Amino acid sequence: MYAADADAGVDADTRDRSGERPMTNEERSDATRTRILDAAIARFTFEGYDATSVADVCHAAGVSKGAFYHHFDTKQEVFVALLEPWLAELDAAVTEVLAREESAPRRLIHLATLVNRVTAEGRGRIPMFLEFWRQAAKDPSVWHVTVEPYRRFRASFVRLVNEGVDEGSLRPVDPDLTALVLVSLGVGLVLQGALDPECAARGDLGERAIALLLDGISSGGTP
Amino acid sequence: MYAADADAGVDADTRDRSGERPMTNEERSDATRTRILDAAIARFTFEGYDATSVADVCHAAGVSKGAFYHHFDTKQEVFVALLEPWLAELDAAVTEVLAREESAPRRLIHLATLVNRVTAEGRGRIPMFLEFWRQAAKDPSVWHVTVEPYRRFRASFVRLVNEGVDEGSLRPVDPDLTALVLVSLGVGLVLQGALDPECAARGDLGERAIALLLDGISSGGTP
DNA sequence: GCGTACATACCGACCGGTCGGTTTAATTTA
DNA sequence: TAAATTAAACCGACCGGTCGGTATGTACGC
């Protein structure tokens, strides 16, 4: 979603790169904001939130501290702003999966591996994922941003399990419990990847793990 | 393992509480060290590693900074020293479970809920758990302390699954994969608890979740 | 008296955030 | 259209405070 680093050209000047036309205020603003976000996510990812100073971000973004605080009230606001597109991305992926014309178990597999996909993309996002969890567990305002998408995520699992039970492709299991298991498994797999490189290397492992689980609660032949 | 707080008597004087006998140097040393560790784990748990200053710890322990740095070279060394008994606790619990005279699936349930038990005890340990994971993912020295016990933990799952398959109480599943699933599930459940208070409130949820999973891969009647 | 165990005062670095001032775009006026 | 005015975007020095860590001095077991 965001570029890796913004150390490149410090040419966020008043003219855009094509040539002579002065940038509008809005363009200028957007550009700066983006540079800050780009730099911030790179730093937060690889150094952690606390270890990243605002000055660091500003330097990497080629932007002054004044500009930074012109766009964001606090450092944490940047973090939240970073979270939002991420959660949106997950949300979009979820609705896409839900809409597929596949059996419930198959869609459940895809759903459960989404966390892994969205998170592990590019390998660098895992620390950011941890960071996010920590902040959410600690800071109420971050938690609040998080909790709604999370509930939706869980809910879509419940819905799919219900569907599966109804259409008979799943044994009559407790939907809430099963949803919890699937979400936990997805999240847990990400953490395993963070701790154990061998685990992270095997990308399809998550899919196989979840398939194993689903196979257990499926009724009859391979779904 | 450690007391909640050490704010109580600042009587780590040169005489022990019973009366008149002067404390040995070793006794004095041990006592101070313990107070520091007690205070540190309380702070790390409820405030987080970064948010806890060495001065905080010293104050809570009723100890000077000089004493602190006499016993530990760095702040992180305290963190690692805190990790060790925790991991030892987990290790001990694991061997205890392994030695039980129960069916493999039952022991697997206990094993998988161990993370939850050891971690969630008193509710406050979850942030500490997250903290530990972050540090491990970031800092090689912390990771190193972590990795061995972790491997043992995983290995005991594999062993149990193998046992279960051999004795016929489990379907012939892939042991490595199944172990990964169980560990991930355990870890994931802890994270769920950190994010969702409702989830954390229901203490038995973890057990039920894992039972559900195991039921899926069990062969025949309730194990 | 000699070394270990601690206490205190202190250091330099750095932190998130502020503020007065400058540059640039947008708008009004003539 | 060009000058004058306003408003938004941005700059960077600076603030009070905190941080992890150190240097020096003292008290007590041995």
Coordinates of C-alpha atoms (C1' of nucleotides) in Angstrom, one line a residue:
Chain A
M1 CA 0.0 0.0 0.0
Y2 CA 2.8 2.3 0.9
A3 CA 6.2 2.5 -0.7
A4 CA 9.1 1.1 1.2
D5 CA 10.9 4.3 1.8
A6 CA 10.7 7.9 0.7
D7 CA 14.4 8.7 0.9
A8 CA 14.4 9.2 -2.8
G9 CA 14.1 12.7 -4.3
V10 CA 13.6 15.4 -1.8
D11 CA 11.8 17.3 -4.5
A12 CA 8.5 17.8 -2.8
D13 CA 8.9 21.3 -4.1
T14 CA 6.2 23.6 -5.2
R15 CA 6.4 22.3 -8.7
D16 CA 5.4 18.8 -9.7
R17 CA 8.0 16.5 -11.4
S18 CA 6.6 16.9 -14.9
G19 CA 7.7 20.5 -15.3
E20 CA 6.5 23.9 -14.5
R21 CA 2.9 23.9 -13.3
P22 CA 2.8 24.9 -9.6
M23 CA 1.2 22.3 -7.4
T24 CA -2.2 23.1 -5.9
N25 CA -2.3 23.4 -2.2
E26 CA -4.3 20.2 -2.1
E27 CA -1.7 18.3 -4.2
R28 CA 1.1 19.7 -2.1
S29 CA -0.7 18.7 1.0
D30 CA -1.5 15.2 -0.2
A31 CA 2.1 14.7 -1.3
T32 CA 3.5 15.6 2.0
R33 CA 1.0 13.6 3.9
T34 CA 1.8 10.6 1.8
R35 CA 5.5 11.0 2.3
I36 CA 5.1 11.1 6.0
L37 CA 2.9 8.0 6.0
D38 CA 5.3 6.1 3.7
A39 CA 8.3 6.9 5.9
A40 CA 6.4 6.2 9.1
I41 CA 5.2 2.7 8.1
A42 CA 8.7 1.8 7.1
R43 CA 10.1 2.9 10.4
F44 CA 7.4 1.5 12.6
T45 CA 7.7 -1.8 10.8
F46 CA 11.4 -2.3 11.2
E47 CA 12.1 -0.3 14.3
G48 CA 8.9 -0.4 16.2
Y49 CA 6.6 2.3 17.2
D50 CA 8.3 3.4 20.4
A51 CA 11.8 3.2 18.9
T52 CA 10.8 5.5 16.0
S53 CA 11.0 9.1 16.8
V54 CA 9.0 11.8 15.0
A55 CA 12.3 13.3 14.0
D56 CA 13.3 10.0 12.3
V57 CA 10.1 10.0 10.4
C58 CA 10.5 13.6 9.3
H59 CA 14.1 13.0 8.2
A60 CA 13.2 9.9 6.2
A61 CA 10.3 11.7 4.6
G62 CA 12.4 14.8 3.9
V63 CA 9.9 16.9 5.7
S64 CA 10.2 19.3 8.6
K65 CA 8.8 18.7 12.0
G66 CA 6.5 21.6 11.5
A67 CA 5.0 20.0 8.4
F68 CA 4.6 16.8 10.4
Y69 CA 2.6 18.5 13.1
H70 CA 0.7 20.5 10.6
H71 CA -0.8 17.3 9.3
F72 CA -1.0 15.2 12.4
D73 CA -1.8 16.2 16.0
T74 CA 0.2 13.5 17.6
K75 CA 2.6 10.7 16.7
Q76 CA -0.1 8.2 17.5
E77 CA -2.5 9.7 15.0
V78 CA 0.0 8.6 12.3
F79 CA -0.1 5.1 13.6
V80 CA -3.9 5.0 13.4
A81 CA -3.9 6.6 10.0
L82 CA -1.6 3.8 9.0
L83 CA -3.9 1.2 10.4
E84 CA -7.0 2.3 8.6
P85 CA -6.1 1.4 5.0
W86 CA -4.8 -1.8 6.3
L87 CA -8.0 -2.7 7.9
A88 CA -9.9 -1.5 4.9
E89 CA -7.8 -3.8 2.8
L90 CA -8.7 -6.7 5.0
D91 CA -12.3 -5.7 4.9
A92 CA -12.4 -5.6 1.1
A93 CA -10.7 -9.0 0.8
V94 CA -13.2 -10.4 3.2
T95 CA -16.2 -9.3 1.2
E96 CA -14.5 -10.6 -1.9
V97 CA -14.1 -14.0 -0.4
L98 CA -17.6 -14.1 1.0
A99 CA -19.0 -13.4 -2.4
R100 CA -17.3 -16.3 -4.2
E101 CA -19.2 -19.1 -5.6
E102 CA -17.6 -21.9 -3.6
S103 CA -18.5 -24.2 -0.8
A104 CA -18.5 -22.9 2.7
P105 CA -15.5 -24.8 3.8
R106 CA -13.4 -23.6 0.8
R107 CA -14.4 -20.1 1.5
L108 CA -13.5 -20.6 5.1
I109 CA -10.0 -21.7 4.2
H110 CA -9.5 -18.5 2.1
L111 CA -10.9 -16.4 4.9
A112 CA -8.7 -17.8 7.5
T113 CA -5.6 -17.4 5.4
L114 CA -6.4 -13.8 4.7
V115 CA -4.8 -12.6 7.9
N116 CA -1.7 -14.3 6.9
R117 CA -1.7 -12.9 3.4
V118 CA -2.5 -9.4 4.4
T119 CA -0.1 -9.4 7.2
A120 CA 2.9 -11.3 5.9
E121 CA 3.0 -9.6 2.5
G122 CA 6.5 -8.5 1.9
R123 CA 7.6 -10.2 5.2
G124 CA 8.1 -6.8 6.8
R125 CA 4.6 -6.4 8.0
I126 CA 4.7 -8.9 10.8
P127 CA 6.5 -6.6 13.3
M128 CA 4.0 -4.0 12.4
F129 CA 1.2 -6.4 13.1
L130 CA 2.7 -7.2 16.5
E131 CA 3.1 -3.5 17.1
F132 CA -0.5 -2.9 16.2
W133 CA -1.7 -5.6 18.6
R134 CA 0.4 -4.1 21.4
Q135 CA -0.9 -0.7 20.9
A136 CA -4.4 -1.9 20.7
A137 CA -4.1 -3.8 23.9
K138 CA -2.6 -0.8 25.6
D139 CA -4.3 2.3 24.2
P140 CA -8.1 2.6 24.2
S141 CA -8.2 4.9 21.2
V142 CA -6.3 2.5 19.0
W143 CA -8.3 -0.4 20.3
H144 CA -11.4 1.4 19.3
V145 CA -10.3 1.8 15.7
T146 CA -9.5 -1.9 15.7
V147 CA -12.5 -3.5 17.4
E148 CA -15.1 -2.8 14.8
P149 CA -13.3 -4.4 11.8
Y150 CA -12.3 -7.2 14.1
R151 CA -15.9 -7.9 15.0
R152 CA -16.9 -7.9 11.4
F153 CA -14.2 -10.3 10.6
R154 CA -15.3 -12.7 13.3
A155 CA -18.9 -12.3 12.2
S156 CA -18.2 -13.3 8.7
F157 CA -16.7 -16.5 10.0
V158 CA -19.8 -17.2 12.0
R159 CA -21.9 -16.6 9.0
L160 CA -19.9 -18.9 6.8
V161 CA -19.9 -21.7 9.4
N162 CA -23.6 -21.4 9.7
E163 CA -24.0 -21.6 6.0
G164 CA -21.7 -24.7 6.0
V165 CA -23.8 -26.4 8.6
D166 CA -27.0 -25.5 6.8
E167 CA -25.9 -26.8 3.5
G168 CA -24.5 -29.9 5.2
S169 CA -20.9 -29.5 4.2
L170 CA -19.9 -29.0 7.9
R171 CA -20.8 -31.1 10.9
P172 CA -23.2 -29.4 13.3
V173 CA -20.6 -27.5 15.2
D174 CA -21.0 -24.5 17.4
P175 CA -20.6 -21.6 15.0
D176 CA -19.3 -19.0 17.5
L177 CA -16.7 -21.4 18.9
T178 CA -15.6 -22.6 15.5
A179 CA -15.2 -19.0 14.3
L180 CA -13.1 -18.2 17.3
V181 CA -10.9 -21.2 16.6
L182 CA -10.4 -20.3 12.9
V183 CA -9.6 -16.6 13.7
S184 CA -7.2 -17.6 16.5
L185 CA -5.5 -20.1 14.3
G186 CA -5.0 -17.5 11.6
V187 CA -3.6 -15.0 14.1
G188 CA -1.5 -17.6 15.8
L189 CA 0.1 -18.7 12.6
V190 CA 1.2 -15.2 11.9
L191 CA 2.9 -15.1 15.3
Q192 CA 4.6 -18.4 14.7
G193 CA 5.9 -16.9 11.5
A194 CA 7.3 -14.0 13.5
L195 CA 9.1 -16.2 15.9
D196 CA 10.2 -19.1 13.7
P197 CA 11.7 -18.2 10.3
E198 CA 11.4 -21.8 9.1
C199 CA 7.7 -21.5 9.7
A200 CA 7.5 -18.2 7.8
A201 CA 9.3 -19.6 4.9
R202 CA 6.7 -22.2 4.2
G203 CA 4.0 -19.9 2.9
D204 CA 1.4 -22.6 2.2
L205 CA 1.7 -23.9 5.7
G206 CA -1.1 -21.8 6.9
E207 CA -3.4 -23.0 4.2
R208 CA -2.6 -26.6 4.9
A209 CA -3.0 -26.1 8.7
I210 CA -6.5 -24.6 8.2
A211 CA -7.4 -27.3 5.7
L212 CA -6.5 -29.9 8.3
L213 CA -8.7 -28.3 10.8
L214 CA -11.6 -27.9 8.5
D215 CA -11.2 -31.4 7.3
G216 CA -11.8 -32.4 10.9
I217 CA -15.2 -30.7 11.1
S218 CA -16.3 -31.4 7.6
S219 CA -18.9 -34.0 7.0
G220 CA -17.9 -36.7 4.5
G221 CA -15.7 -36.4 1.5
T222 CA -13.3 -33.6 0.7
P223 CA -15.3 -30.4 0.4
Chain B
M1 CA 6.4 -16.7 40.5
Y2 CA 7.1 -13.1 41.6
A3 CA 5.1 -11.1 44.1
A4 CA 2.8 -8.4 42.7
D5 CA 4.7 -5.5 44.1
A6 CA 7.5 -4.8 46.4
D7 CA 6.4 -1.4 47.7
A8 CA 5.9 -2.9 51.1
G9 CA 8.6 -2.5 53.7
V10 CA 11.7 -0.7 52.6
D11 CA 13.5 -2.9 55.2
A12 CA 16.0 -4.5 52.9
D13 CA 18.4 -3.3 55.4
T14 CA 21.4 -5.0 56.7
R15 CA 19.4 -7.0 59.2
D16 CA 16.8 -9.5 58.3
R17 CA 13.2 -9.1 59.5
S18 CA 13.4 -11.6 62.3
G19 CA 15.7 -9.6 64.5
E20 CA 19.3 -8.9 65.1
R21 CA 21.4 -11.2 63.0
P22 CA 23.2 -9.2 60.3
M23 CA 22.5 -10.4 56.8
T24 CA 25.2 -12.1 54.9
N25 CA 26.4 -10.3 51.8
E26 CA 24.9 -13.1 49.7
E27 CA 21.6 -12.8 51.4
R28 CA 21.5 -9.1 51.0
S29 CA 22.4 -9.4 47.3
D30 CA 19.8 -12.0 46.7
A31 CA 17.2 -10.0 48.5
T32 CA 17.9 -6.9 46.4
R33 CA 18.0 -8.8 43.2
T34 CA 14.7 -10.3 44.0
R35 CA 13.1 -7.0 44.8
I36 CA 14.3 -5.6 41.5
L37 CA 12.9 -8.5 39.6
D38 CA 9.6 -8.4 41.5
A39 CA 9.2 -4.7 40.8
A40 CA 10.3 -5.1 37.2
I41 CA 7.8 -7.8 36.2
A42 CA 5.0 -5.9 37.8
R43 CA 5.9 -2.8 35.8
F44 CA 6.6 -4.5 32.5
T45 CA 3.4 -6.4 32.8
F46 CA 1.1 -3.4 33.4
E47 CA 3.0 -0.6 31.6
G48 CA 5.0 -2.4 29.0
Y49 CA 8.7 -2.7 28.6
D50 CA 9.4 0.6 26.9
A51 CA 7.1 2.6 29.1
T52 CA 8.8 1.4 32.2
S53 CA 11.9 3.3 33.1
V54 CA 14.7 2.0 35.2
A55 CA 13.9 4.7 37.7
D56 CA 10.4 3.4 38.0
V57 CA 11.6 0.0 38.7
C58 CA 14.1 1.2 41.3
H59 CA 11.5 3.3 43.0
A60 CA 9.0 0.5 43.2
A61 CA 11.7 -1.8 44.4
G62 CA 12.9 0.7 47.0
V63 CA 16.3 0.4 45.6
S64 CA 18.8 2.9 44.2
K65 CA 19.9 3.1 40.6
G66 CA 23.3 2.1 41.7
A67 CA 22.0 -1.1 43.2
F68 CA 20.1 -1.8 40.0
Y69 CA 23.2 -1.4 37.8
H70 CA 25.3 -3.3 40.2
H71 CA 23.1 -6.4 39.6
F72 CA 22.2 -5.9 35.9
D73 CA 24.3 -4.5 33.1
T74 CA 21.3 -3.2 31.1
K75 CA 17.6 -2.9 31.4
Q76 CA 17.1 -5.6 28.9
E77 CA 19.1 -8.0 31.0
V78 CA 16.3 -7.7 33.5
F79 CA 13.8 -8.6 30.9
V80 CA 15.7 -11.7 29.9
A81 CA 16.1 -12.7 33.6
L82 CA 12.4 -12.4 33.9
L83 CA 11.8 -14.5 30.9
E84 CA 13.8 -17.4 32.2
P85 CA 11.7 -18.5 35.2
W86 CA 8.6 -18.0 33.1
L87 CA 9.9 -20.4 30.4
A88 CA 11.0 -22.7 33.1
E89 CA 7.5 -22.7 34.5
L90 CA 6.1 -23.5 31.1
D91 CA 8.7 -26.3 30.7
A92 CA 7.8 -27.8 34.0
A93 CA 4.1 -27.7 33.3
V94 CA 4.8 -29.4 30.0
T95 CA 6.7 -32.3 31.4
E96 CA 4.0 -32.7 34.1
V97 CA 1.3 -32.9 31.5
L98 CA 3.3 -35.3 29.3
A99 CA 3.7 -37.7 32.2
R100 CA 0.0 -37.9 33.0
E101 CA -1.8 -41.2 32.5
E102 CA -4.4 -40.0 30.1
S103 CA -5.1 -40.6 26.4
A104 CA -3.1 -38.6 24.0
P105 CA -5.9 -36.3 22.9
R106 CA -6.7 -35.4 26.5
R107 CA -3.1 -34.6 27.2
L108 CA -3.0 -32.6 24.0
I109 CA -5.9 -30.5 25.3
H110 CA -4.0 -29.7 28.5
L111 CA -0.8 -29.0 26.6
A112 CA -2.5 -26.6 24.3
T113 CA -4.2 -24.7 27.0
L114 CA -1.0 -24.3 28.9
V115 CA 0.1 -21.2 27.0
N116 CA -3.2 -19.7 27.9
R117 CA -2.9 -20.6 31.5
V118 CA 0.7 -19.5 32.0
T119 CA 0.1 -16.4 30.1
A120 CA -3.3 -15.2 31.1
E121 CA -2.9 -15.8 34.7
G122 CA -4.1 -12.8 36.6
R123 CA -5.0 -11.1 33.3
G124 CA -2.0 -8.8 33.5
R125 CA 0.5 -11.1 31.9
I126 CA -0.9 -10.7 28.4
P127 CA 0.8 -7.4 27.6
M128 CA 4.0 -8.9 29.0
F129 CA 3.4 -11.8 26.6
L130 CA 3.1 -9.5 23.7
E131 CA 6.1 -7.6 24.8
F132 CA 8.1 -10.7 24.9
W133 CA 7.1 -11.6 21.4
R134 CA 8.0 -8.3 20.1
Q135 CA 11.4 -8.3 21.7
A136 CA 12.0 -11.8 20.5
A137 CA 11.1 -10.9 16.9
K138 CA 13.4 -7.9 17.1
D139 CA 16.3 -8.6 19.3
P140 CA 18.5 -11.6 18.6
S141 CA 19.6 -12.1 22.1
V142 CA 16.1 -12.3 23.4
W143 CA 15.1 -14.5 20.5
H144 CA 17.9 -16.9 21.4
V145 CA 16.7 -17.3 25.0
T146 CA 13.3 -18.0 23.6
V147 CA 13.9 -20.3 20.7
E148 CA 15.0 -23.4 22.6
P149 CA 12.1 -23.7 25.0
Y150 CA 9.8 -23.0 22.0
R151 CA 11.2 -25.9 20.0
R152 CA 10.9 -28.2 23.0
F153 CA 7.3 -27.1 23.3
R154 CA 6.5 -27.8 19.7
A155 CA 8.4 -31.1 19.9
S156 CA 6.3 -32.3 22.8
F157 CA 3.2 -31.7 20.7
V158 CA 4.6 -33.7 17.8
R159 CA 5.4 -36.5 20.2
L160 CA 2.0 -36.6 21.6
V161 CA 0.3 -36.5 18.3
N162 CA 2.5 -39.4 17.2
E163 CA 1.5 -41.3 20.2
G164 CA -2.1 -40.6 19.6
V165 CA -1.9 -41.8 16.0
D166 CA 0.0 -44.9 17.1
E167 CA -2.5 -45.8 19.8
G168 CA -5.3 -45.2 17.4
S169 CA -7.0 -42.4 19.3
L170 CA -6.2 -39.9 16.5
R171 CA -6.7 -40.2 12.8
P172 CA -3.5 -40.6 10.8
V173 CA -2.7 -36.9 10.5
D174 CA 0.6 -35.2 9.8
P175 CA 2.2 -34.8 13.2
D176 CA 4.3 -31.7 12.4
L177 CA 1.4 -29.9 10.8
T178 CA -1.0 -30.8 13.6
A179 CA 1.5 -29.7 16.2
L180 CA 1.8 -26.4 14.4
V181 CA -1.9 -26.0 14.4
L182 CA -2.3 -26.7 18.1
V183 CA 0.5 -24.3 19.1
S184 CA -0.8 -21.6 16.8
L185 CA -4.3 -22.0 18.1
G186 CA -3.0 -21.7 21.7
V187 CA -1.0 -18.6 20.9
G188 CA -3.8 -17.1 18.8
L189 CA -6.3 -17.6 21.6
V190 CA -4.1 -15.6 23.9
L191 CA -4.0 -12.8 21.4
Q192 CA -7.8 -12.9 21.0
G193 CA -8.0 -12.5 24.7
A194 CA -5.8 -9.5 24.6
L195 CA -7.9 -7.8 22.0
D196 CA -11.4 -8.9 23.0
P197 CA -12.2 -8.7 26.7
E198 CA -15.4 -10.7 26.2
C199 CA -13.2 -13.5 24.9
A200 CA -10.8 -13.2 27.8
A201 CA -13.6 -13.3 30.3
R202 CA -14.6 -16.8 29.2
G203 CA -11.7 -18.7 30.6
D204 CA -12.8 -22.1 29.5
L205 CA -13.2 -21.0 25.9
G206 CA -9.7 -22.0 25.0
E207 CA -10.2 -25.4 26.3
R208 CA -13.4 -25.9 24.4
A209 CA -11.9 -24.5 21.2
I210 CA -9.1 -27.0 21.4
A211 CA -11.4 -29.8 22.3
L212 CA -13.4 -28.9 19.2
L213 CA -10.3 -29.1 17.0
L214 CA -9.2 -32.4 18.5
D215 CA -12.6 -33.8 18.2
G216 CA -12.3 -33.2 14.5
I217 CA -9.1 -35.2 14.1
S218 CA -10.0 -37.9 16.6
S219 CA -11.0 -41.3 15.4
G220 CA -14.4 -42.4 16.7
G221 CA -16.0 -41.8 20.1
T222 CA -15.1 -39.1 22.6
P223 CA -11.5 -39.7 23.5
Chain C
dG1 C1' 41.9 -2.8 55.5
dC2 C1' 39.9 -4.5 51.6
dG3 C1' 36.3 -5.7 48.5
dT4 C1' 31.5 -6.1 47.8
dA5 C1' 27.0 -3.9 48.1
dC6 C1' 24.8 -0.1 47.7
dA7 C1' 23.6 5.3 47.5
dT8 C1' 23.6 9.9 45.1
dA9 C1' 24.5 13.2 42.0
dC10 C1' 25.0 13.8 37.5
dC11 C1' 25.7 13.3 32.2
dG12 C1' 24.7 13.7 27.4
dA13 C1' 21.3 12.2 24.3
dC14 C1' 17.0 12.4 22.9
dC15 C1' 12.1 12.7 23.1
dG16 C1' 7.3 14.6 21.7
dG17 C1' 5.5 18.7 21.0
dT18 C1' 5.3 24.1 20.4
dC19 C1' 5.9 28.5 18.3
dG20 C1' 7.2 32.6 15.7
dG21 C1' 8.3 33.3 11.3
dT22 C1' 8.7 32.5 6.1
dT23 C1' 7.2 30.8 1.7
dT24 C1' 3.7 29.7 -1.5
dA25 C1' -0.9 29.3 -3.3
dA26 C1' -5.5 31.3 -3.4
dT27 C1' -8.5 35.2 -3.5
dT28 C1' -9.7 39.9 -3.7
dT29 C1' -9.3 44.4 -5.5
dA30 C1' -8.4 47.9 -8.9
Chain D
dT1 C1' -4.1 41.5 -15.6
dA2 C1' -1.3 43.0 -12.1
dA3 C1' -0.9 44.4 -7.5
dA4 C1' -2.5 43.7 -2.7
dT5 C1' -4.3 40.8 0.8
dT6 C1' -5.4 36.6 3.1
dA7 C1' -4.9 31.9 4.2
dA8 C1' -2.7 27.6 4.0
dA9 C1' 1.6 24.9 4.0
dC10 C1' 5.9 24.5 5.8
dC11 C1' 10.3 25.4 8.3
dG12 C1' 13.6 24.7 12.2
dA13 C1' 15.1 26.4 16.5
dC14 C1' 13.7 25.5 20.8
dC15 C1' 11.3 23.8 25.3
dG16 C1' 10.6 21.1 29.5
dG17 C1' 11.2 16.7 30.6
dT18 C1' 12.8 11.8 30.6
dC19 C1' 15.8 8.4 29.4
dG20 C1' 19.5 4.7 30.1
dG21 C1' 23.7 4.7 31.9
dT22 C1' 28.0 6.4 34.7
dA23 C1' 31.2 8.2 38.2
dT24 C1' 32.2 8.9 42.7
dG25 C1' 31.5 8.3 47.4
dT26 C1' 30.1 5.6 51.6
dA27 C1' 28.8 1.6 54.7
dC28 C1' 29.3 -2.8 56.0
dG29 C1' 30.4 -7.9 55.8
dC30 C1' 34.5 -10.4 55.9

